[in-house]
Amino acid sequence: AQKITQTQPGMFVQEKEAVTLDCTYDTSDQSYGLFWYKQPSSGEMIFLIYQGSYDEQNATEGRYSLNFQKARKSANLVISASQLGDSAMYFCAIAGGTSYGKLTFGQGTILTVHP
Amino acid sequence: DTGVSQDPRHKITKRGQNVTFRCDPISEHNRLYWYRQTLGQGPEFLTYFQNEAQLEKSRLLSDRFSAERPKGSFSTLEIQRTEQGDSAMYLCASSRRSFGEGSRLTVL
């Protein structure tokens, strides 16, 4: 079984500053993947970044990076140079190696970027 | 690549009515997933198809819910005798990176 915990219901950041969204996970699988998604008010789930459990380096995708600390079971998302368009709900999710790729999501963090 | 499309985007129905949602995945993807997302929560897994075979169903999928994927192409999710608790966003994905825009159901 997999579990994702996102402890920040809401976060605020000033435009152009960096922000970290927290995610901790629990799994019994040795091989797993961690994902972050952005969900604007329109409802679409937009894939942002992926980290495999055996990846030695932290994943980066443009302004998004993942601070992966396997021993602490955390996979925090860092958004650099925040933009007004980053305001949205953000979800962390995990897919275990034996789960056919199905995702288990956390409860999400609402990010608001102030001008 | 036209992405994952879902139809209808919004559906308002009265309690007790049946509703059906359709998902058209990315054409070369043979996996298809349905998730349900209630207000303020993360999506929860409902069911998974590999081609036309339904390989896993969540316990959330009561006997009022049925999903099909004939010929391994598009998929339908039908809810019979809807209840107010079925009000949610129903999301379809054809990979972990490819989600549709969702179908929002409101049961009055």
PDB file of C-alpha atoms in Angstrom:
ATOM      1  CA  ALA A   1       0.000   0.000   0.000  1.00  0.00           C
ATOM      2  CA  GLN A   2       1.096   3.528  -0.712  1.00  0.00           C
ATOM      3  CA  LYS A   3       0.455   6.736   1.158  1.00  0.00           C
ATOM      4  CA  ILE A   4       1.235  10.389   0.417  1.00  0.00           C
ATOM      5  CA  THR A   5       1.096  13.146   3.021  1.00  0.00           C
ATOM      6  CA  GLN A   6       1.022  16.827   2.114  1.00  0.00           C
ATOM      7  CA  THR A   7       0.921  18.823   5.329  1.00  0.00           C
ATOM      8  CA  GLN A   8       0.549  22.311   3.856  1.00  0.00           C
ATOM      9  CA  PRO A   9      -3.089  23.051   2.942  1.00  0.00           C
ATOM     10  CA  GLY A  10      -2.091  26.444   1.553  1.00  0.00           C
ATOM     11  CA  MET A  11       1.074  28.333   0.710  1.00  0.00           C
ATOM     12  CA  PHE A  12       1.710  31.940  -0.293  1.00  0.00           C
ATOM     13  CA  VAL A  13       4.707  33.279  -2.211  1.00  0.00           C
ATOM     14  CA  GLN A  14       5.722  36.586  -3.737  1.00  0.00           C
ATOM     15  CA  GLU A  15       6.154  36.691  -7.489  1.00  0.00           C
ATOM     16  CA  LYS A  16       9.748  35.904  -8.569  1.00  0.00           C
ATOM     17  CA  GLU A  17      10.579  34.169  -5.281  1.00  0.00           C
ATOM     18  CA  ALA A  18      11.121  30.434  -4.750  1.00  0.00           C
ATOM     19  CA  VAL A  19       8.716  28.198  -2.850  1.00  0.00           C
ATOM     20  CA  THR A  20       8.947  24.642  -1.510  1.00  0.00           C
ATOM     21  CA  LEU A  21       5.916  22.360  -1.327  1.00  0.00           C
ATOM     22  CA  ASP A  22       6.293  19.452   1.079  1.00  0.00           C
ATOM     23  CA  CYS A  23       5.540  15.795   0.386  1.00  0.00           C
ATOM     24  CA  THR A  24       6.278  12.704   2.441  1.00  0.00           C
ATOM     25  CA  TYR A  25       5.449   9.178   1.383  1.00  0.00           C
ATOM     26  CA  ASP A  26       5.152   5.658   2.638  1.00  0.00           C
ATOM     27  CA  THR A  27       5.444   2.507   0.571  1.00  0.00           C
ATOM     28  CA  SER A  28       6.424  -1.126   0.934  1.00  0.00           C
ATOM     29  CA  ASP A  29       7.699  -1.292  -2.655  1.00  0.00           C
ATOM     30  CA  GLN A  30      11.436  -1.196  -3.337  1.00  0.00           C
ATOM     31  CA  SER A  31      10.863   0.342  -6.750  1.00  0.00           C
ATOM     32  CA  TYR A  32       8.505   3.281  -7.053  1.00  0.00           C
ATOM     33  CA  GLY A  33       8.057   6.633  -8.739  1.00  0.00           C
ATOM     34  CA  LEU A  34       7.122  10.002  -7.317  1.00  0.00           C
ATOM     35  CA  PHE A  35       5.174  12.576  -9.304  1.00  0.00           C
ATOM     36  CA  TRP A  36       4.067  16.161  -8.945  1.00  0.00           C
ATOM     37  CA  TYR A  37       1.052  17.631 -10.716  1.00  0.00           C
ATOM     38  CA  LYS A  38      -0.478  21.078 -11.050  1.00  0.00           C
ATOM     39  CA  GLN A  39      -4.244  21.422 -11.171  1.00  0.00           C
ATOM     40  CA  PRO A  40      -5.559  24.861 -12.137  1.00  0.00           C
ATOM     41  CA  SER A  41      -9.161  25.810 -11.545  1.00  0.00           C
ATOM     42  CA  SER A  42     -10.078  24.343 -14.953  1.00  0.00           C
ATOM     43  CA  GLY A  43      -9.540  20.880 -13.480  1.00  0.00           C
ATOM     44  CA  GLU A  44      -6.928  19.365 -15.779  1.00  0.00           C
ATOM     45  CA  MET A  45      -4.134  17.475 -14.038  1.00  0.00           C
ATOM     46  CA  ILE A  46      -0.859  18.724 -15.513  1.00  0.00           C
ATOM     47  CA  PHE A  47       2.249  16.569 -15.044  1.00  0.00           C
ATOM     48  CA  LEU A  48       5.236  18.570 -13.771  1.00  0.00           C
ATOM     49  CA  ILE A  49       8.084  16.311 -12.704  1.00  0.00           C
ATOM     50  CA  TYR A  50       9.024  12.691 -11.952  1.00  0.00           C
ATOM     51  CA  GLN A  51      11.578  11.061  -9.643  1.00  0.00           C
ATOM     52  CA  GLY A  52      12.348   7.353  -9.693  1.00  0.00           C
ATOM     53  CA  SER A  53      13.302   5.655  -6.458  1.00  0.00           C
ATOM     54  CA  TYR A  54      16.643   4.519  -7.880  1.00  0.00           C
ATOM     55  CA  ASP A  55      17.524   7.859  -9.472  1.00  0.00           C
ATOM     56  CA  GLU A  56      20.678   9.147  -7.836  1.00  0.00           C
ATOM     57  CA  GLN A  57      20.210  12.757  -8.872  1.00  0.00           C
ATOM     58  CA  ASN A  58      17.303  15.032  -8.036  1.00  0.00           C
ATOM     59  CA  ALA A  59      14.971  15.595 -10.978  1.00  0.00           C
ATOM     60  CA  THR A  60      14.728  19.020 -12.597  1.00  0.00           C
ATOM     61  CA  GLU A  61      12.333  20.352 -15.259  1.00  0.00           C
ATOM     62  CA  GLY A  62      12.768  24.012 -16.041  1.00  0.00           C
ATOM     63  CA  ARG A  63      11.699  26.011 -12.974  1.00  0.00           C
ATOM     64  CA  TYR A  64      10.673  22.840 -11.137  1.00  0.00           C
ATOM     65  CA  SER A  65      13.044  20.692  -9.123  1.00  0.00           C
ATOM     66  CA  LEU A  66      12.459  17.830  -6.754  1.00  0.00           C
ATOM     67  CA  ASN A  67      14.313  17.601  -3.462  1.00  0.00           C
ATOM     68  CA  PHE A  68      14.361  13.808  -3.024  1.00  0.00           C
ATOM     69  CA  GLN A  69      15.520  12.479   0.348  1.00  0.00           C
ATOM     70  CA  LYS A  70      14.970   8.734   0.227  1.00  0.00           C
ATOM     71  CA  ALA A  71      15.987   7.971   3.808  1.00  0.00           C
ATOM     72  CA  ARG A  72      13.506  10.545   5.095  1.00  0.00           C
ATOM     73  CA  LYS A  73      10.881   9.456   2.536  1.00  0.00           C
ATOM     74  CA  SER A  74      10.353  12.986   1.327  1.00  0.00           C
ATOM     75  CA  ALA A  75       9.989  14.413  -2.172  1.00  0.00           C
ATOM     76  CA  ASN A  76       9.527  18.151  -1.921  1.00  0.00           C
ATOM     77  CA  LEU A  77       8.794  20.272  -4.994  1.00  0.00           C
ATOM     78  CA  VAL A  78      10.749  23.473  -5.418  1.00  0.00           C
ATOM     79  CA  ILE A  79       9.387  26.117  -7.776  1.00  0.00           C
ATOM     80  CA  SER A  80      11.900  28.828  -8.572  1.00  0.00           C
ATOM     81  CA  ALA A  81      11.093  32.338  -9.801  1.00  0.00           C
ATOM     82  CA  SER A  82       7.350  32.006  -9.093  1.00  0.00           C
ATOM     83  CA  GLN A  83       4.939  33.452 -11.629  1.00  0.00           C
ATOM     84  CA  LEU A  84       1.314  34.533 -11.212  1.00  0.00           C
ATOM     85  CA  GLY A  85       0.316  31.622 -13.443  1.00  0.00           C
ATOM     86  CA  ASP A  86       1.750  29.181 -10.890  1.00  0.00           C
ATOM     87  CA  SER A  87      -1.247  29.821  -8.630  1.00  0.00           C
ATOM     88  CA  ALA A  88      -3.025  26.463  -8.536  1.00  0.00           C
ATOM     89  CA  MET A  89      -3.483  23.269  -6.537  1.00  0.00           C
ATOM     90  CA  TYR A  90      -0.410  21.027  -6.454  1.00  0.00           C
ATOM     91  CA  PHE A  91      -0.536  17.280  -5.860  1.00  0.00           C
ATOM     92  CA  CYS A  92       2.196  14.831  -4.963  1.00  0.00           C
ATOM     93  CA  ALA A  93       1.610  11.217  -6.008  1.00  0.00           C
ATOM     94  CA  ILE A  94       3.320   7.831  -5.887  1.00  0.00           C
ATOM     95  CA  ALA A  95       3.146   4.785  -8.123  1.00  0.00           C
ATOM     96  CA  GLY A  96       4.573   1.545  -6.827  1.00  0.00           C
ATOM     97  CA  GLY A  97       6.486  -0.899  -8.973  1.00  0.00           C
ATOM     98  CA  THR A  98       3.729  -3.498  -8.763  1.00  0.00           C
ATOM     99  CA  SER A  99       0.698  -1.235  -9.100  1.00  0.00           C
ATOM    100  CA  TYR A 100       0.213  -1.179 -12.911  1.00  0.00           C
ATOM    101  CA  GLY A 101       1.149   2.466 -12.779  1.00  0.00           C
ATOM    102  CA  LYS A 102      -1.889   3.558 -10.768  1.00  0.00           C
ATOM    103  CA  LEU A 103      -1.259   6.635  -8.689  1.00  0.00           C
ATOM    104  CA  THR A 104      -1.937   7.361  -5.035  1.00  0.00           C
ATOM    105  CA  PHE A 105      -2.328  11.097  -4.457  1.00  0.00           C
ATOM    106  CA  GLY A 106      -1.938  13.347  -1.466  1.00  0.00           C
ATOM    107  CA  GLN A 107      -4.551  15.903  -0.459  1.00  0.00           C
ATOM    108  CA  GLY A 108      -2.819  18.730  -2.228  1.00  0.00           C
ATOM    109  CA  THR A 109      -1.453  22.194  -1.460  1.00  0.00           C
ATOM    110  CA  ILE A 110      -3.047  25.378  -2.781  1.00  0.00           C
ATOM    111  CA  LEU A 111      -0.344  27.781  -3.923  1.00  0.00           C
ATOM    112  CA  THR A 112      -1.118  31.471  -4.269  1.00  0.00           C
ATOM    113  CA  VAL A 113       1.418  33.737  -5.943  1.00  0.00           C
ATOM    114  CA  HIS A 114       1.144  37.416  -4.990  1.00  0.00           C
ATOM    115  CA  PRO A 115       2.313  40.190  -7.337  1.00  0.00           C
TER     116      PRO A 115
ATOM    117  CA  ASP B   1      -0.883  14.208 -30.255  1.00  0.00           C
ATOM    118  CA  THR B   2      -4.390  15.379 -29.436  1.00  0.00           C
ATOM    119  CA  GLY B   3      -4.155  14.507 -25.748  1.00  0.00           C
ATOM    120  CA  VAL B   4      -6.751  12.777 -23.588  1.00  0.00           C
ATOM    121  CA  SER B   5     -10.266  14.063 -24.146  1.00  0.00           C
ATOM    122  CA  GLN B   6     -13.271  13.609 -21.907  1.00  0.00           C
ATOM    123  CA  ASP B   7     -16.935  14.199 -22.586  1.00  0.00           C
ATOM    124  CA  PRO B   8     -19.050  15.779 -21.252  1.00  0.00           C
ATOM    125  CA  ARG B   9     -17.018  18.288 -19.275  1.00  0.00           C
ATOM    126  CA  HIS B  10     -19.936  19.060 -17.016  1.00  0.00           C
ATOM    127  CA  LYS B  11     -23.046  17.071 -16.180  1.00  0.00           C
ATOM    128  CA  ILE B  12     -25.874  18.039 -13.862  1.00  0.00           C
ATOM    129  CA  THR B  13     -28.383  15.319 -13.108  1.00  0.00           C
ATOM    130  CA  LYS B  14     -31.103  14.472 -10.661  1.00  0.00           C
ATOM    131  CA  ARG B  15     -30.669  11.785  -8.032  1.00  0.00           C
ATOM    132  CA  GLY B  16     -31.611   8.396  -9.380  1.00  0.00           C
ATOM    133  CA  GLN B  17     -30.714   9.101 -12.997  1.00  0.00           C
ATOM    134  CA  ASN B  18     -28.001   7.262 -14.928  1.00  0.00           C
ATOM    135  CA  VAL B  19     -25.010   9.081 -16.380  1.00  0.00           C
ATOM    136  CA  THR B  20     -22.224   8.030 -18.722  1.00  0.00           C
ATOM    137  CA  PHE B  21     -18.823   9.617 -19.242  1.00  0.00           C
ATOM    138  CA  ARG B  22     -16.531   8.984 -22.168  1.00  0.00           C
ATOM    139  CA  CYS B  23     -12.745   9.092 -22.330  1.00  0.00           C
ATOM    140  CA  ASP B  24     -10.679   9.068 -25.518  1.00  0.00           C
ATOM    141  CA  PRO B  25      -7.046   8.313 -24.652  1.00  0.00           C
ATOM    142  CA  ILE B  26      -3.939   9.174 -26.618  1.00  0.00           C
ATOM    143  CA  SER B  27      -4.109   6.761 -29.539  1.00  0.00           C
ATOM    144  CA  GLU B  28      -0.880   4.865 -28.970  1.00  0.00           C
ATOM    145  CA  HIS B  29      -1.466   4.374 -25.236  1.00  0.00           C
ATOM    146  CA  ASN B  30      -2.796   0.963 -24.248  1.00  0.00           C
ATOM    147  CA  ARG B  31      -3.327   1.783 -20.566  1.00  0.00           C
ATOM    148  CA  LEU B  32      -6.309   3.738 -19.295  1.00  0.00           C
ATOM    149  CA  TYR B  33      -7.179   4.814 -15.747  1.00  0.00           C
ATOM    150  CA  TRP B  34     -10.246   6.366 -14.151  1.00  0.00           C
ATOM    151  CA  TYR B  35      -9.978   8.455 -10.968  1.00  0.00           C
ATOM    152  CA  ARG B  36     -12.569  10.258  -8.857  1.00  0.00           C
ATOM    153  CA  GLN B  37     -11.822  13.562  -7.168  1.00  0.00           C
ATOM    154  CA  THR B  38     -14.163  15.081  -4.603  1.00  0.00           C
ATOM    155  CA  LEU B  39     -13.943  18.736  -3.622  1.00  0.00           C
ATOM    156  CA  GLY B  40     -10.783  19.601  -1.718  1.00  0.00           C
ATOM    157  CA  GLN B  41      -9.310  16.102  -2.020  1.00  0.00           C
ATOM    158  CA  GLY B  42      -6.753  14.396  -4.205  1.00  0.00           C
ATOM    159  CA  PRO B  43      -7.895  12.014  -6.939  1.00  0.00           C
ATOM    160  CA  GLU B  44      -8.656   8.429  -5.928  1.00  0.00           C
ATOM    161  CA  PHE B  45      -8.117   5.443  -8.201  1.00  0.00           C
ATOM    162  CA  LEU B  46     -11.247   3.768  -9.538  1.00  0.00           C
ATOM    163  CA  THR B  47     -10.213   1.339 -12.243  1.00  0.00           C
ATOM    164  CA  TYR B  48      -7.519   0.397 -14.762  1.00  0.00           C
ATOM    165  CA  PHE B  49      -7.562  -1.068 -18.283  1.00  0.00           C
ATOM    166  CA  GLN B  50      -4.770  -2.634 -20.265  1.00  0.00           C
ATOM    167  CA  ASN B  51      -6.146  -2.583 -23.802  1.00  0.00           C
ATOM    168  CA  GLU B  52      -9.712  -3.912 -23.458  1.00  0.00           C
ATOM    169  CA  ALA B  53      -9.086  -5.867 -20.255  1.00  0.00           C
ATOM    170  CA  GLN B  54     -10.162  -4.340 -16.962  1.00  0.00           C
ATOM    171  CA  LEU B  55      -7.335  -5.482 -14.692  1.00  0.00           C
ATOM    172  CA  GLU B  56      -8.062  -3.715 -11.435  1.00  0.00           C
ATOM    173  CA  LYS B  57     -11.069  -2.178  -9.728  1.00  0.00           C
ATOM    174  CA  SER B  58     -11.065  -0.168  -6.514  1.00  0.00           C
ATOM    175  CA  ARG B  59     -13.450  -0.960  -3.709  1.00  0.00           C
ATOM    176  CA  LEU B  60     -14.720   2.583  -4.319  1.00  0.00           C
ATOM    177  CA  LEU B  61     -16.317   1.256  -7.490  1.00  0.00           C
ATOM    178  CA  SER B  62     -19.654   0.097  -6.147  1.00  0.00           C
ATOM    179  CA  ASP B  63     -22.007  -2.106  -8.158  1.00  0.00           C
ATOM    180  CA  ARG B  64     -23.688   1.057  -9.469  1.00  0.00           C
ATOM    181  CA  PHE B  65     -20.509   1.869 -11.371  1.00  0.00           C
ATOM    182  CA  SER B  66     -19.390   0.107 -14.510  1.00  0.00           C
ATOM    183  CA  ALA B  67     -16.530   0.848 -16.858  1.00  0.00           C
ATOM    184  CA  GLU B  68     -15.823  -0.555 -20.276  1.00  0.00           C
ATOM    185  CA  ARG B  69     -13.187  -0.196 -22.931  1.00  0.00           C
ATOM    186  CA  PRO B  70     -14.411  -1.977 -26.038  1.00  0.00           C
ATOM    187  CA  LYS B  71     -11.698  -2.793 -28.578  1.00  0.00           C
ATOM    188  CA  GLY B  72      -9.133  -1.147 -26.338  1.00  0.00           C
ATOM    189  CA  SER B  73      -9.832   2.334 -27.633  1.00  0.00           C
ATOM    190  CA  PHE B  74     -12.176   4.775 -25.883  1.00  0.00           C
ATOM    191  CA  SER B  75     -13.612   4.011 -22.457  1.00  0.00           C
ATOM    192  CA  THR B  76     -16.954   4.723 -20.815  1.00  0.00           C
ATOM    193  CA  LEU B  77     -17.764   5.067 -17.128  1.00  0.00           C
ATOM    194  CA  GLU B  78     -21.436   4.633 -16.289  1.00  0.00           C
ATOM    195  CA  ILE B  79     -23.030   5.463 -12.958  1.00  0.00           C
ATOM    196  CA  GLN B  80     -26.495   4.030 -12.396  1.00  0.00           C
ATOM    197  CA  ARG B  81     -29.044   5.406  -9.943  1.00  0.00           C
ATOM    198  CA  THR B  82     -26.860   8.374  -9.072  1.00  0.00           C
ATOM    199  CA  GLU B  83     -26.640   9.582  -5.484  1.00  0.00           C
ATOM    200  CA  GLN B  84     -25.595  12.992  -4.167  1.00  0.00           C
ATOM    201  CA  GLY B  85     -22.368  11.409  -2.916  1.00  0.00           C
ATOM    202  CA  ASP B  86     -21.408  10.680  -6.525  1.00  0.00           C
ATOM    203  CA  SER B  87     -20.918  14.399  -7.130  1.00  0.00           C
ATOM    204  CA  ALA B  88     -17.242  14.702  -8.068  1.00  0.00           C
ATOM    205  CA  MET B  89     -14.756  15.245 -10.856  1.00  0.00           C
ATOM    206  CA  TYR B  90     -14.101  12.060 -12.842  1.00  0.00           C
ATOM    207  CA  LEU B  91     -10.628  12.086 -14.351  1.00  0.00           C
ATOM    208  CA  CYS B  92      -9.305   9.817 -17.082  1.00  0.00           C
ATOM    209  CA  ALA B  93      -5.614   9.217 -17.790  1.00  0.00           C
ATOM    210  CA  SER B  94      -3.847   7.184 -20.457  1.00  0.00           C
ATOM    211  CA  SER B  95      -0.478   7.366 -18.742  1.00  0.00           C
ATOM    212  CA  ARG B  96       0.880   8.835 -15.537  1.00  0.00           C
ATOM    213  CA  ARG B  97       1.757  11.949 -17.520  1.00  0.00           C
ATOM    214  CA  SER B  98      -1.407  12.302 -19.605  1.00  0.00           C
ATOM    215  CA  PHE B  99      -4.668  13.261 -17.959  1.00  0.00           C
ATOM    216  CA  GLY B 100      -7.871  14.566 -19.464  1.00  0.00           C
ATOM    217  CA  GLU B 101      -9.574  17.735 -18.291  1.00  0.00           C
ATOM    218  CA  GLY B 102     -12.113  15.732 -16.328  1.00  0.00           C
ATOM    219  CA  SER B 103     -15.878  15.379 -16.263  1.00  0.00           C
ATOM    220  CA  ARG B 104     -17.541  17.209 -13.408  1.00  0.00           C
ATOM    221  CA  LEU B 105     -20.730  15.574 -12.121  1.00  0.00           C
ATOM    222  CA  THR B 106     -23.272  17.360  -9.958  1.00  0.00           C
ATOM    223  CA  VAL B 107     -26.138  15.275  -8.575  1.00  0.00           C
ATOM    224  CA  LEU B 108     -29.069  17.338  -7.312  1.00  0.00           C
TER     225      LEU B 108
END
